[in-house]
Short mmCIF file of C-alpha atoms and ligand atoms in Angstrom, two decimals:
data_model
loop_
_atom_site.label_atom_id
_atom_site.label_comp_id
_atom_site.label_asym_id
_atom_site.label_seq_id
_atom_site.Cartn_x
_atom_site.Cartn_y
_atom_site.Cartn_z
CA MET G 1 115.41 117.64 97.76
CA ARG G 2 117.32 115.84 95.01
CA ILE G 3 117.43 112.09 94.82
CA GLY G 4 118.93 109.61 92.36
CA LEU G 5 117.35 106.29 91.40
CA LEU G 6 118.92 103.27 89.75
CA THR G 7 117.90 99.66 89.09
CA SER G 8 120.80 97.24 88.98
CA GLY G 9 121.43 93.55 88.21
CA GLY G 10 118.93 91.07 86.77
CA ASP G 11 115.53 92.73 86.48
CA CYS G 12 112.30 91.49 88.04
CA GLN G 13 108.60 92.24 87.73
CA ALA G 14 108.11 94.91 90.38
CA LEU G 15 110.98 97.37 89.93
CA ASN G 16 108.73 100.06 88.50
CA ALA G 17 106.19 99.56 91.28
CA ALA G 18 108.96 100.09 93.86
CA MET G 19 110.28 103.26 92.20
CA ARG G 20 106.73 104.59 91.98
CA GLY G 21 106.34 103.97 95.73
CA VAL G 22 109.52 105.92 96.55
CA VAL G 23 108.71 108.87 94.31
CA LYS G 24 105.05 109.14 95.30
CA GLY G 25 106.03 108.91 98.96
CA LEU G 26 108.50 111.78 98.52
CA ALA G 27 106.31 113.90 96.25
CA ASN G 28 103.48 113.71 98.75
CA ASN G 29 105.64 115.04 101.59
CA VAL G 30 108.39 117.20 100.09
CA ASN G 31 107.90 120.55 98.34
CA ASP G 32 110.87 120.86 96.01
CA LEU G 33 111.64 117.42 94.69
CA GLU G 34 113.97 116.53 91.83
CA VAL G 35 114.38 112.89 90.83
CA TYR G 36 117.27 111.83 88.62
CA GLY G 37 117.03 108.42 86.99
CA PHE G 38 120.33 106.75 86.08
CA PHE G 39 120.14 104.48 83.06
CA ASN G 40 121.24 100.83 83.04
CA GLY G 41 122.18 100.44 86.69
CA TYR G 42 125.48 101.65 88.10
CA LYS G 43 126.69 102.33 84.53
CA GLY G 44 124.44 105.40 84.44
CA LEU G 45 126.01 106.69 87.65
CA ILE G 46 129.56 105.92 86.48
CA TYR G 47 129.17 107.48 83.03
CA SER G 48 126.74 110.28 83.97
CA ASP G 49 123.95 108.81 81.87
CA TYR G 50 120.78 110.14 83.49
CA ARG G 51 117.60 112.13 83.02
CA LEU G 52 115.57 114.38 85.26
CA LEU G 53 112.31 112.50 85.72
CA THR G 54 108.87 113.98 86.18
CA SER G 55 105.76 112.71 87.95
CA LYS G 56 104.51 111.64 84.51
CA ASP G 57 107.30 109.04 84.36
CA PHE G 58 105.84 107.32 87.41
CA SER G 59 102.22 107.27 86.30
CA GLY G 60 100.75 104.01 85.10
CA ILE G 61 103.82 101.93 85.94
CA LEU G 62 102.54 100.03 88.99
CA THR G 63 101.69 97.01 86.86
CA LYS G 64 104.44 97.38 84.28
CA GLY G 65 107.18 94.71 84.22
CA GLY G 66 110.87 95.42 83.57
CA THR G 67 112.33 98.78 84.57
CA ILE G 68 111.78 102.18 82.98
CA LEU G 69 115.46 102.95 83.75
CA GLY G 70 116.99 99.82 82.24
CA SER G 71 119.39 97.62 84.15
CA SER G 72 122.77 95.95 83.76
CA ARG G 73 125.17 93.77 85.65
CA CYS G 74 128.11 95.76 87.02
CA PRO G 75 129.86 93.16 89.21
CA PHE G 76 130.87 94.37 92.66
CA LYS G 77 134.29 92.71 92.37
CA GLU G 78 135.03 94.90 89.34
CA MET G 79 133.99 98.19 90.95
CA ARG G 80 137.52 98.91 92.16
CA ILE G 81 139.04 97.95 88.81
CA PRO G 82 139.40 100.88 86.38
CA ASP G 83 137.45 100.57 83.09
CA GLU G 84 139.12 100.04 79.70
CA ASN G 85 139.95 103.76 79.53
CA GLY G 86 141.45 103.81 83.00
CA LEU G 87 138.42 105.48 84.61
CA ASP G 88 138.16 104.98 88.38
CA LYS G 89 134.52 103.82 88.63
CA VAL G 90 134.04 104.60 92.31
CA GLU G 91 135.41 108.13 91.93
CA ALA G 92 133.27 108.59 88.81
CA MET G 93 130.11 107.58 90.73
CA LYS G 94 130.96 109.97 93.55
CA SER G 95 131.62 112.73 91.09
CA THR G 96 128.20 112.27 89.39
CA TYR G 97 126.51 112.21 92.81
CA TYR G 98 128.20 115.42 93.94
CA LYS G 99 127.78 117.13 90.56
CA LEU G 100 124.01 116.63 90.86
CA ASN G 101 124.12 117.63 94.51
CA LEU G 102 122.05 114.59 95.48
CA ASP G 103 120.65 114.18 98.98
CA CYS G 104 120.35 110.43 98.54
CA LEU G 105 120.87 107.65 96.03
CA VAL G 106 118.21 104.90 95.99
CA VAL G 107 119.51 101.56 94.72
CA LEU G 108 117.06 98.84 93.74
CA GLY G 109 119.06 95.66 93.43
CA GLY G 110 120.08 92.21 94.60
CA ASN G 111 123.09 90.99 96.56
CA GLY G 112 125.84 92.34 94.30
CA SER G 113 124.13 95.71 93.93
CA GLN G 114 123.67 95.86 97.68
CA LYS G 115 127.43 95.35 98.16
CA SER G 116 128.11 98.23 95.78
CA ALA G 117 125.56 100.39 97.61
CA ASN G 118 127.39 99.63 100.84
CA LEU G 119 130.69 100.55 99.21
CA LEU G 120 129.23 103.93 98.23
CA ARG G 121 127.99 104.35 101.80
CA GLU G 122 131.52 103.68 103.05
CA GLU G 123 132.72 106.31 100.59
CA GLY G 124 130.43 108.84 102.26
CA LEU G 125 127.35 108.88 100.01
CA ASN G 126 123.80 108.79 101.40
CA VAL G 127 122.29 105.54 100.19
CA ILE G 128 119.04 103.61 100.61
CA HIS G 129 118.70 100.07 99.27
CA LEU G 130 115.53 98.23 98.25
CA PRO G 131 115.81 94.42 98.12
CA LYS G 132 115.01 93.24 94.63
CA THR G 133 115.37 89.72 93.26
CA ILE G 134 113.29 86.76 92.18
CA ASP G 135 115.80 84.62 94.14
CA ASN G 136 114.70 85.87 97.61
CA ASP G 137 118.29 85.39 98.77
CA ILE G 138 118.95 88.75 100.43
CA TYR G 139 119.97 88.40 104.04
CA GLY G 140 118.14 90.58 106.57
CA THR G 141 114.73 90.67 104.89
CA ASP G 142 112.05 87.97 104.96
CA MET G 143 111.01 88.87 101.45
CA THR G 144 112.49 90.39 98.32
CA PHE G 145 110.25 91.88 95.67
CA GLY G 146 109.97 89.90 92.45
CA PHE G 147 109.97 86.59 94.33
CA TYR G 148 106.19 86.09 94.49
CA SER G 149 105.72 87.13 90.86
CA ALA G 150 108.38 84.62 89.78
CA ILE G 151 106.71 81.88 91.84
CA ASP G 152 103.55 82.49 89.79
CA VAL G 153 105.44 82.03 86.52
CA ALA G 154 107.44 78.96 87.61
CA CYS G 155 104.31 77.46 89.12
CA ASP G 156 102.35 78.05 85.92
CA ALA G 157 105.10 76.28 83.94
CA ILE G 158 104.94 73.24 86.24
CA ASP G 159 101.11 73.26 86.24
CA ARG G 160 101.14 73.11 82.45
CA ILE G 161 103.64 70.27 82.52
CA HIS G 162 101.33 68.49 84.95
CA THR G 163 98.44 68.23 82.51
CA THR G 164 100.61 67.01 79.65
CA ALA G 165 102.54 64.70 82.00
CA ALA G 166 99.32 62.98 82.94
CA SER G 167 98.91 61.97 79.30
CA HIS G 168 102.34 60.33 79.03
CA ASN G 169 104.40 57.86 81.00
CA ARG G 170 107.41 60.09 81.29
CA VAL G 171 109.56 61.90 83.80
CA PHE G 172 109.33 65.68 83.39
CA ILE G 173 112.05 67.91 84.75
CA VAL G 174 111.44 71.65 85.14
CA GLU G 175 114.47 73.81 85.89
CA VAL G 176 113.73 76.80 88.10
CA MET G 177 115.92 79.91 88.49
CA GLY G 178 117.26 81.04 91.84
CA HIS G 179 121.03 81.29 91.34
CA LYS G 180 122.71 79.63 94.36
CA VAL G 181 119.56 79.21 96.47
CA GLY G 182 116.39 77.14 96.29
CA TRP G 183 113.60 79.46 97.47
CA LEU G 184 111.91 79.76 94.10
CA THR G 185 112.12 76.04 93.40
CA LEU G 186 110.85 75.15 96.87
CA TYR G 187 107.79 77.43 96.70
CA SER G 188 106.88 76.79 93.06
CA GLY G 189 107.56 73.06 93.45
CA VAL G 190 105.35 72.70 96.51
CA ALA G 191 102.64 74.98 95.05
CA SER G 192 102.44 72.98 91.84
CA GLY G 193 102.62 69.50 93.33
CA ALA G 194 106.08 68.48 92.11
CA ASP G 195 106.96 64.94 93.23
CA ILE G 196 110.69 65.55 93.64
CA ILE G 197 112.26 68.91 94.52
CA LEU G 198 116.01 69.40 94.24
CA LEU G 199 117.62 72.39 95.94
CA PRO G 200 121.23 73.63 96.17
CA GLU G 201 120.91 73.61 99.97
CA ILE G 202 120.08 69.86 100.01
CA PRO G 203 122.62 68.05 97.82
CA TYR G 204 120.93 65.02 96.28
CA ASP G 205 121.91 61.38 96.16
CA GLU G 206 121.08 59.89 92.75
CA LYS G 207 119.84 56.72 94.44
CA TYR G 208 117.01 58.54 96.24
CA ILE G 209 115.81 60.27 93.08
CA ILE G 210 115.57 56.89 91.33
CA ASP G 211 113.88 55.33 94.39
CA ALA G 212 111.24 58.08 94.38
CA ILE G 213 110.49 57.57 90.68
CA ASN G 214 110.29 53.78 91.10
CA ARG G 215 107.97 54.19 94.09
CA ARG G 216 105.59 56.26 91.99
CA ASN G 217 105.68 53.71 89.17
CA LYS G 218 104.93 50.94 91.66
CA ASP G 219 101.95 52.95 92.93
CA GLY G 220 100.63 53.08 89.38
CA LYS G 221 101.44 56.76 88.83
CA GLY G 222 102.51 56.94 85.24
CA PHE G 223 104.58 60.09 85.45
CA THR G 224 106.88 61.97 87.77
CA ILE G 225 107.52 65.71 87.94
CA ILE G 226 110.87 66.95 89.20
CA ALA G 227 111.40 70.64 90.03
CA VAL G 228 115.13 71.23 90.03
CA ALA G 229 116.87 74.45 91.02
CA GLU G 230 119.40 75.68 88.50
CA GLY G 231 122.02 75.54 91.28
CA ALA G 232 121.17 72.01 92.51
CA ILE G 233 124.17 69.76 93.12
CA SER G 234 124.71 66.13 94.02
CA LYS G 235 126.21 64.93 97.31
CA LYS G 236 129.41 64.01 95.49
CA GLU G 237 129.61 67.47 93.93
CA ALA G 238 129.06 69.09 97.31
CA GLU G 239 132.37 67.56 98.43
CA LEU G 240 134.30 69.31 95.65
CA THR G 241 135.96 72.68 96.03
CA LYS G 242 134.49 75.61 94.05
CA LYS G 243 137.35 75.31 91.56
CA GLU G 244 136.94 71.54 91.12
CA LEU G 245 133.19 71.90 90.55
CA LYS G 246 133.77 74.65 87.98
CA LYS G 247 136.21 72.38 86.11
CA LYS G 248 133.72 69.50 86.22
CA ARG G 249 130.95 71.71 84.81
CA GLU G 250 133.20 72.93 82.00
CA LYS G 251 133.75 69.36 80.85
CA GLU G 252 130.05 68.40 80.93
CA VAL G 253 128.07 68.19 77.69
CA HIS G 254 124.80 68.97 79.46
CA PRO G 255 124.06 72.68 79.59
CA SER G 256 122.36 72.76 82.98
CA ALA G 257 121.01 70.96 86.05
CA ALA G 258 117.77 69.72 84.46
CA TYR G 259 119.67 68.00 81.64
CA ARG G 260 122.02 66.31 84.09
CA ILE G 261 119.02 64.93 85.99
CA ALA G 262 117.31 63.86 82.73
CA LYS G 263 120.38 61.86 81.70
CA LEU G 264 120.53 60.20 85.09
CA VAL G 265 116.83 59.28 84.99
CA GLU G 266 117.02 57.84 81.47
CA GLU G 267 120.14 55.82 82.26
CA LYS G 268 118.97 54.46 85.60
CA THR G 269 115.23 53.91 85.04
CA GLY G 270 114.87 53.50 81.29
CA ALA G 271 112.02 56.03 81.40
CA GLU G 272 111.69 58.76 78.83
CA ALA G 273 112.64 62.14 80.28
CA ARG G 274 111.70 65.62 79.06
CA VAL G 275 113.21 68.92 80.14
CA THR G 276 111.54 72.35 80.42
CA VAL G 277 113.54 75.48 81.24
CA PRO G 278 111.24 78.50 81.72
CA GLY G 279 114.39 80.67 82.14
CA HIS G 280 113.90 84.41 81.95
CA THR G 281 110.11 84.16 81.61
CA GLN G 282 110.33 83.88 85.41
CA ARG G 283 111.45 87.51 85.57
CA GLY G 284 109.07 88.75 82.91
CA GLY G 285 105.55 90.15 82.72
CA SER G 286 103.53 92.13 85.25
CA PRO G 287 104.15 91.97 88.99
CA CYS G 288 101.60 89.93 90.94
CA PRO G 289 99.33 91.83 93.39
CA TYR G 290 101.44 90.77 96.39
CA ASP G 291 104.57 92.31 94.85
CA ARG G 292 102.70 95.48 93.90
CA ALA G 293 101.57 95.92 97.49
CA LEU G 294 104.99 94.97 98.88
CA CYS G 295 106.77 97.46 96.61
CA THR G 296 104.34 100.23 97.42
CA ARG G 297 105.05 99.63 101.11
CA LEU G 298 108.84 99.35 100.70
CA GLY G 299 108.89 102.40 98.45
CA SER G 300 106.83 104.46 100.86
CA ALA G 301 109.03 103.37 103.79
CA ALA G 302 112.13 104.29 101.77
CA ALA G 303 110.69 107.76 101.14
CA LYS G 304 110.07 108.21 104.87
CA ALA G 305 113.64 107.08 105.65
CA ILE G 306 115.02 109.62 103.16
CA ILE G 307 112.93 112.45 104.61
CA GLU G 308 114.13 111.50 108.10
CA LYS G 309 117.73 111.27 106.79
CA LYS G 310 118.04 107.65 107.93
CA TYR G 311 120.56 106.77 105.25
CA GLY G 312 122.79 103.71 104.89
CA ASN G 313 119.93 101.24 105.27
CA MET G 314 118.10 98.53 103.38
CA VAL G 315 114.31 98.75 103.66
CA ALA G 316 113.39 95.21 104.70
CA LEU G 317 110.21 93.30 105.40
CA ILE G 318 110.47 91.52 108.74
CA ASP G 319 107.50 89.71 110.32
CA GLY G 320 105.16 91.59 108.02
CA GLU G 321 106.51 95.03 108.94
CA THR G 322 108.81 97.33 106.96
CA LYS G 323 112.05 97.93 108.89
CA LEU G 324 115.35 99.69 108.26
CA VAL G 325 118.35 97.39 108.43
CA PRO G 326 121.89 98.86 108.36
CA LEU G 327 123.67 97.94 105.11
CA GLU G 328 126.91 97.24 106.96
CA GLU G 329 125.15 94.39 108.85
CA VAL G 330 123.81 92.61 105.78
CA ALA G 331 125.94 93.41 102.72
CA GLY G 332 127.74 90.33 101.40
CA LYS G 333 125.59 87.80 103.25
CA LEU G 334 123.37 85.27 101.49
CA LYS G 335 120.02 83.94 102.73
CA GLY G 336 119.57 80.32 101.73
CA VAL G 337 116.82 77.81 102.53
CA ASP G 338 117.35 76.07 105.86
CA PRO G 339 117.20 72.32 105.05
CA LYS G 340 115.72 71.77 108.53
CA CYS G 341 112.95 74.38 108.16
CA LYS G 342 109.32 73.49 108.79
CA MET G 343 108.30 73.84 105.17
CA ILE G 344 110.78 71.16 104.08
CA LYS G 345 109.73 68.91 106.97
CA GLU G 346 106.05 69.34 106.04
CA ALA G 347 106.73 68.66 102.37
CA LYS G 348 108.71 65.52 103.21
CA PHE G 349 105.99 64.38 105.62
CA MET G 350 103.44 64.27 102.82
CA GLY G 351 105.75 62.39 100.49
CA ILE G 352 107.71 64.94 98.47
CA SER G 353 111.26 63.72 97.90
CA PHE G 354 114.21 66.11 98.17
CA GLY G 355 116.58 63.44 96.87
CA ASP G 356 118.43 63.17 100.15
CA GLU G 357 116.78 60.25 101.95
O1 LIG O 1 119.28 86.88 90.17
C1 LIG O 1 118.22 86.70 89.30
C2 LIG O 1 118.54 85.66 88.26
O2 LIG O 1 117.42 85.55 87.41
C3 LIG O 1 118.95 84.30 88.80
O3 LIG O 1 117.86 83.53 89.22
C4 LIG O 1 119.68 83.74 87.62
O4 LIG O 1 120.63 82.77 88.03
C5 LIG O 1 120.35 84.94 87.04
O5 LIG O 1 119.63 86.07 87.48
C6 LIG O 1 120.43 84.97 85.55
O6 LIG O 1 121.20 86.06 85.19
P1 LIG O 1 121.28 86.68 83.73
O7 LIG O 1 119.98 87.37 83.45
O8 LIG O 1 122.42 87.64 83.82
O9 LIG O 1 121.50 85.55 82.80
#
């Protein structure tokens, strides 16, 4: 059996753990196994940049962050556009796959990478996808790997702000990653006791953010902590078209969501505001134990799917069980936070403001 492996898009903590799961699962059940690792995501497949990997490559990597194969962003919308030398990328990927006589290509990636995996499936290649991203925004799986590890990092950042915040009468704003969705901000915000949580799925009204800060001041709480998702938008912004919002952002002097909120707070309350952006630290370091276990399970289930020739699927986690979900059913769909979900209701019930009421 010959398989190809690639890690694509923004990295996360448990990519190596997932690859280890796949390869150990295959090695334990298949006699003649060859594993080809493509370097830097789809680029390695396009430009035939790969190496035959050995079992040694997968030893001792369960706890290692990053990816031993490297990663890159190769946007799905550019896959059908020839490169600067006129190379047809899709044909080039197929040619590498057939040249190596692969039985299956395993893609570890987020939404964009999943769309490209589905494209390769449509082109006739055998593909298995593993849902990777700290954003937890992949439709069709309850959980993506990397998410829990990133919660730990974001939560640690807010915890640290908490102790310093208690020494000062200030408003602290921590900006959490998550692209267009608020999962990471919601979980890290709730876990670290943020007072106000702002998510892209719940556009905020400036008035309610100010009200929440004033309420805390009135209660004698000297400080306020706001966890804001990088993709958070106001109610007014939510009414704009994508193009109008892009134009608005281009004109703004503030580099990101946290700075916009800081300006608002300083102008409307007179309080001092401080911004913290943990940024890519949220994707860095070792995977947490939950992600290690999750990746070992997903990897093992992927190996089983390959042995049983159940190609064209994402290996998902649904209700605590690993399941195969057809790529054609999920590719291109986003999983956002439901503003009416129980977790939001519970958080609101005990006084956390989401800036919307
Ligand atoms: O998708 C993971 C993610 O970390 C998002 O949370 C974030 O918006 C984006 O990637 C950052 O991308 P880059 O590493 O390309 O700057």
